[in-house]
Coordinates of C-alpha atoms in Angstrom, one line a residue:
M27 CA 53.8 54.8 -31.7
K28 CA 51.6 54.5 -34.5
F29 CA 51.9 50.6 -34.2
R30 CA 51.2 50.7 -30.3
L31 CA 47.9 52.5 -31.0
F32 CA 47.1 50.5 -33.5
G33 CA 47.9 47.4 -31.2
L34 CA 45.8 48.9 -28.7
F35 CA 43.2 49.5 -31.0
A36 CA 42.9 46.3 -32.0
L37 CA 42.7 44.9 -28.6
C38 CA 40.0 47.0 -27.5
C39 CA 38.0 45.8 -30.7
A40 CA 38.3 42.4 -29.8
M41 CA 37.6 43.0 -26.0
A42 CA 34.5 44.7 -27.6
I43 CA 33.1 41.8 -29.7
N44 CA 33.9 39.4 -26.8
L45 CA 31.7 41.6 -24.4
C46 CA 29.2 41.6 -27.3
A47 CA 29.2 37.9 -27.7
N48 CA 29.0 37.4 -23.7
R49 CA 25.8 39.3 -23.7
I50 CA 24.5 37.7 -27.0
Q51 CA 25.1 34.4 -25.0
S52 CA 23.7 35.2 -22.1
G53 CA 20.7 36.3 -23.4
Y54 CA 20.2 33.1 -25.6
S55 CA 20.9 30.9 -22.4
Q56 CA 18.0 33.0 -20.5
T57 CA 15.8 32.3 -23.4
T58 CA 16.6 28.6 -23.6
K59 CA 15.9 28.4 -20.1
S60 CA 12.7 29.8 -19.8
T61 CA 11.1 28.0 -23.0
P62 CA 8.9 25.3 -21.7
V63 CA 9.4 21.9 -23.1
L64 CA 6.6 19.9 -24.0
S65 CA 6.2 16.5 -24.4
K66 CA 5.0 15.3 -27.9
A67 CA 1.0 15.1 -27.1
E68 CA 1.7 18.3 -25.4
Q69 CA 3.4 20.1 -28.8
D70 CA 1.1 18.2 -30.9
L71 CA -1.8 19.9 -29.6
L72 CA -0.4 23.1 -29.3
S73 CA 0.9 23.0 -33.0
E74 CA -3.1 21.8 -33.5
I75 CA -4.7 25.0 -31.8
N76 CA -2.3 27.0 -34.0
Q77 CA -3.1 25.6 -37.0
A78 CA -6.8 25.8 -36.7
R79 CA -6.2 29.8 -35.5
A80 CA -4.2 30.4 -38.9
Q81 CA -6.6 28.1 -41.0
P82 CA -10.3 27.9 -39.6
Q83 CA -11.7 27.0 -43.1
T84 CA -9.6 24.3 -43.3
Y85 CA -11.1 23.0 -39.7
A86 CA -14.8 23.8 -40.8
T87 CA -14.2 21.0 -43.9
Y88 CA -13.0 18.8 -40.9
L89 CA -16.2 18.8 -39.1
E90 CA -18.5 19.2 -42.3
Q91 CA -16.8 15.3 -42.6
L92 CA -18.5 14.7 -39.5
K93 CA -21.7 14.4 -40.6
P94 CA -22.1 11.3 -41.7
L95 CA -21.1 9.7 -38.3
F96 CA -24.4 11.7 -36.3
K97 CA -27.6 10.4 -36.2
G98 CA -30.0 12.1 -34.1
K99 CA -27.8 13.3 -30.8
N100 CA -25.6 9.7 -31.5
Y101 CA -22.4 10.2 -32.6
T102 CA -20.7 7.1 -34.0
A103 CA -17.0 7.3 -35.0
M104 CA -15.4 4.2 -37.0
G105 CA -14.4 1.4 -34.8
Q106 CA -15.5 3.3 -31.6
E107 CA -19.0 3.1 -29.3
T108 CA -21.9 5.4 -29.8
L109 CA -22.1 8.5 -27.9
T110 CA -24.9 10.6 -26.9
T111 CA -24.4 14.4 -27.5
Q112 CA -26.3 17.0 -26.1
E113 CA -27.1 18.8 -29.1
G114 CA -26.7 16.6 -31.8
W115 CA -25.4 17.8 -35.4
D116 CA -26.8 21.4 -34.6
A117 CA -23.4 22.1 -32.5
V118 CA -21.2 21.1 -35.3
E119 CA -23.2 23.4 -37.6
D120 CA -22.7 26.2 -35.2
A121 CA -19.4 25.6 -35.2
I122 CA -18.7 25.4 -39.0
K123 CA -20.7 28.5 -39.6
F124 CA -18.4 30.1 -37.1
L125 CA -15.3 28.7 -38.8
R126 CA -16.6 30.0 -42.0
G127 CA -16.5 33.6 -41.1
A128 CA -13.7 33.7 -39.0
K129 CA -10.3 35.2 -40.0
P130 CA -7.0 33.7 -39.4
L131 CA -5.0 34.6 -36.0
G132 CA -1.7 34.5 -35.3
P133 CA 0.1 31.6 -33.2
L134 CA -0.1 31.1 -29.7
S135 CA 3.4 30.9 -27.9
A136 CA 4.0 28.8 -24.9
S137 CA 4.6 30.3 -21.7
Q138 CA 6.5 28.9 -19.1
G139 CA 4.8 30.0 -16.0
L140 CA 1.4 29.0 -17.8
C141 CA 2.8 25.4 -18.4
L142 CA 3.4 25.2 -14.6
A143 CA -0.1 26.0 -13.8
A144 CA -1.4 23.8 -16.1
S145 CA 0.9 20.8 -14.9
S146 CA -0.1 22.0 -11.2
H147 CA -3.7 20.8 -12.3
V148 CA -3.1 17.8 -14.2
K149 CA -1.0 16.5 -11.1
E150 CA -3.9 17.2 -8.7
Q151 CA -6.4 15.5 -10.6
S152 CA -3.9 13.0 -12.0
A153 CA -3.9 11.6 -7.9
S154 CA -7.3 12.5 -7.0
G155 CA -9.2 11.5 -10.3
A156 CA -11.3 14.4 -9.9
T157 CA -12.3 16.7 -13.1
G158 CA -13.1 20.5 -13.2
H159 CA -11.4 23.9 -12.8
A160 CA -11.4 24.0 -9.1
G161 CA -8.5 22.5 -7.0
S162 CA -8.8 20.4 -4.1
N163 CA -8.8 23.9 -2.5
N164 CA -11.1 25.6 -4.6
T165 CA -8.2 27.6 -6.6
M166 CA -9.1 28.4 -10.0
I167 CA -6.7 29.7 -12.5
E168 CA -6.0 32.7 -11.3
Q169 CA -4.7 31.8 -8.1
R170 CA -2.9 28.5 -9.9
V171 CA -1.2 31.2 -12.1
K172 CA 0.1 33.3 -9.2
P173 CA 3.2 31.4 -7.9
F174 CA 4.4 31.6 -11.3
G175 CA 4.0 35.0 -12.9
S176 CA 1.8 37.8 -13.5
W177 CA -0.7 37.6 -16.8
Q178 CA -1.6 40.5 -18.7
G179 CA -5.1 41.1 -20.3
G180 CA -7.5 38.0 -19.8
I181 CA -6.8 34.7 -18.3
G182 CA -8.6 31.5 -19.2
E183 CA -8.5 27.8 -19.1
N184 CA -9.8 25.1 -21.3
L185 CA -9.7 21.0 -19.9
T186 CA -10.0 18.0 -22.1
Y187 CA -10.2 14.3 -20.4
G188 CA -9.9 10.9 -22.7
N189 CA -7.5 9.3 -24.7
E190 CA -8.1 11.3 -28.3
S191 CA -5.6 12.5 -30.5
A192 CA -4.9 16.2 -30.6
R193 CA -7.0 17.0 -33.5
E194 CA -9.9 15.4 -32.2
R195 CA -9.6 17.2 -28.7
I196 CA -9.6 20.9 -30.9
L197 CA -12.5 19.8 -32.8
T198 CA -14.1 19.2 -29.5
W199 CA -13.5 22.7 -28.4
L200 CA -14.4 24.0 -31.3
I201 CA -17.8 22.1 -31.6
D202 CA -18.5 23.3 -27.7
D203 CA -21.3 20.8 -27.5
G204 CA -23.6 21.7 -24.3
V205 CA -22.5 24.7 -23.9
A206 CA -24.3 27.6 -24.5
T207 CA -21.5 30.5 -24.5
R208 CA -19.0 28.3 -26.6
G209 CA -16.3 29.5 -24.1
H210 CA -14.1 26.9 -25.0
R211 CA -14.3 27.8 -29.1
K212 CA -14.2 31.2 -28.0
R213 CA -11.0 31.2 -25.9
V214 CA -8.7 28.8 -28.8
M215 CA -9.9 31.3 -31.5
S216 CA -9.7 34.8 -29.8
Q217 CA -7.3 37.2 -30.8
D218 CA -7.2 38.4 -27.2
Y219 CA -4.9 35.5 -26.1
R220 CA -1.9 35.4 -27.3
V221 CA 0.5 33.0 -25.0
A222 CA -0.8 29.3 -23.7
G223 CA 0.3 26.8 -21.6
I224 CA -0.2 23.3 -21.4
S225 CA -0.3 20.3 -19.7
C226 CA -1.0 16.5 -20.1
G227 CA -1.1 13.5 -18.0
P228 CA -2.7 10.2 -17.0
H229 CA -6.2 10.5 -15.5
R230 CA -7.7 7.8 -13.1
E231 CA -11.2 7.5 -14.9
Y232 CA -10.5 9.2 -18.2
G233 CA -7.0 7.9 -18.9
T234 CA -5.7 11.1 -20.0
M235 CA -6.4 14.5 -19.2
C236 CA -5.0 17.7 -21.1
V237 CA -5.3 21.3 -19.4
L238 CA -5.1 24.3 -21.7
T239 CA -4.3 27.9 -20.2
L240 CA -4.2 31.2 -22.0
A241 CA -3.6 34.5 -21.3
G242 CA -3.2 38.0 -23.2
G243 CA 0.3 37.8 -21.8
F244 CA 2.7 36.5 -19.7
T245 CA 5.5 37.6 -17.4
D246 CA 7.4 34.3 -15.7
F247 CA 9.0 34.9 -12.4
A248 CA 12.3 34.1 -12.8
M249 CA 12.3 31.6 -10.0
A250 CA 9.6 29.4 -10.8
Q251 CA 10.1 25.7 -9.9
A252 CA 8.1 23.1 -12.2
P253 CA 6.1 20.7 -9.8
A254 CA 7.3 16.9 -10.5
N255 CA 4.4 15.7 -11.9
K256 CA 5.3 14.2 -15.3
S257 CA 4.5 10.6 -15.6
N258 CA 3.6 8.0 -18.5
N259 CA -0.2 8.3 -19.3
S260 CA -2.3 5.4 -18.6
S261 CA -5.2 4.3 -21.1
K262 CA -8.5 2.5 -20.4
S263 CA -11.2 0.7 -23.0
R264 CA -13.5 3.5 -22.8
P265 CA -11.8 6.7 -23.7
A266 CA -14.1 10.0 -22.4
T267 CA -13.8 13.4 -23.1
A268 CA -15.1 16.7 -21.0
G269 CA -14.4 19.8 -21.9
T270 CA -15.0 22.7 -19.4
S271 CA -14.5 26.4 -19.0
S272 CA -14.2 28.7 -16.0
T273 CA -18.1 29.9 -16.6
N274 CA -19.3 26.2 -16.7
K275 CA -17.9 23.8 -14.8
N276 CA -20.2 21.6 -16.5
K277 CA -18.6 18.5 -18.6
S278 CA -19.8 18.4 -22.0
P279 CA -19.4 15.4 -24.6
R280 CA -17.7 16.1 -27.6

């Protein structure tokens, strides 16, 4: 009788261990399934944003190194043609001052729903060659995100056009040339935003575009499906960049 009880106890323990293992595996699978799969360009941009949030002083140093490339409002990087900015070095200096006084922030986590919303905008503008936040039916980020989930806190969007590196894109947003509110800078360096979605793709006029969507939090819809929009990036001989915000629809040069 004693051995039977011991055997029954062992069987129960084995069943409990197996049940726990199945629950852990199930939970892991659900988490993995909802984790967005980013391209290299998208992952590089998210990593660069998070580095800027964690090390604002370092990025202030990067900006300081640009000073020799400015002559008045003209900016000329090595091997590139000259671009005319709206504010010249003043905008860069303003960004440096901001970053020198900024405190390190935690990283943004990738959100599946926000990535899908970003991807839908890339898909549309890749086909049309349009720019700006408004979709063809005048939808903005608040409407585009609804099929994929619900957000908590604030929600915002940054756009960038042109064949640039991840670091060039984040520096463009940090400088925010020509944008009086510095909205792009404030969004990427705000503690109020904790999750993000990123999508990059080809653009008919500028070669490449990237969309960054941000929110305080985001709850994905379980059945949300990604639009089939990924295609190889195209390039042009003269890259151009424009950053736009939900409160300012005008292009801003880097």
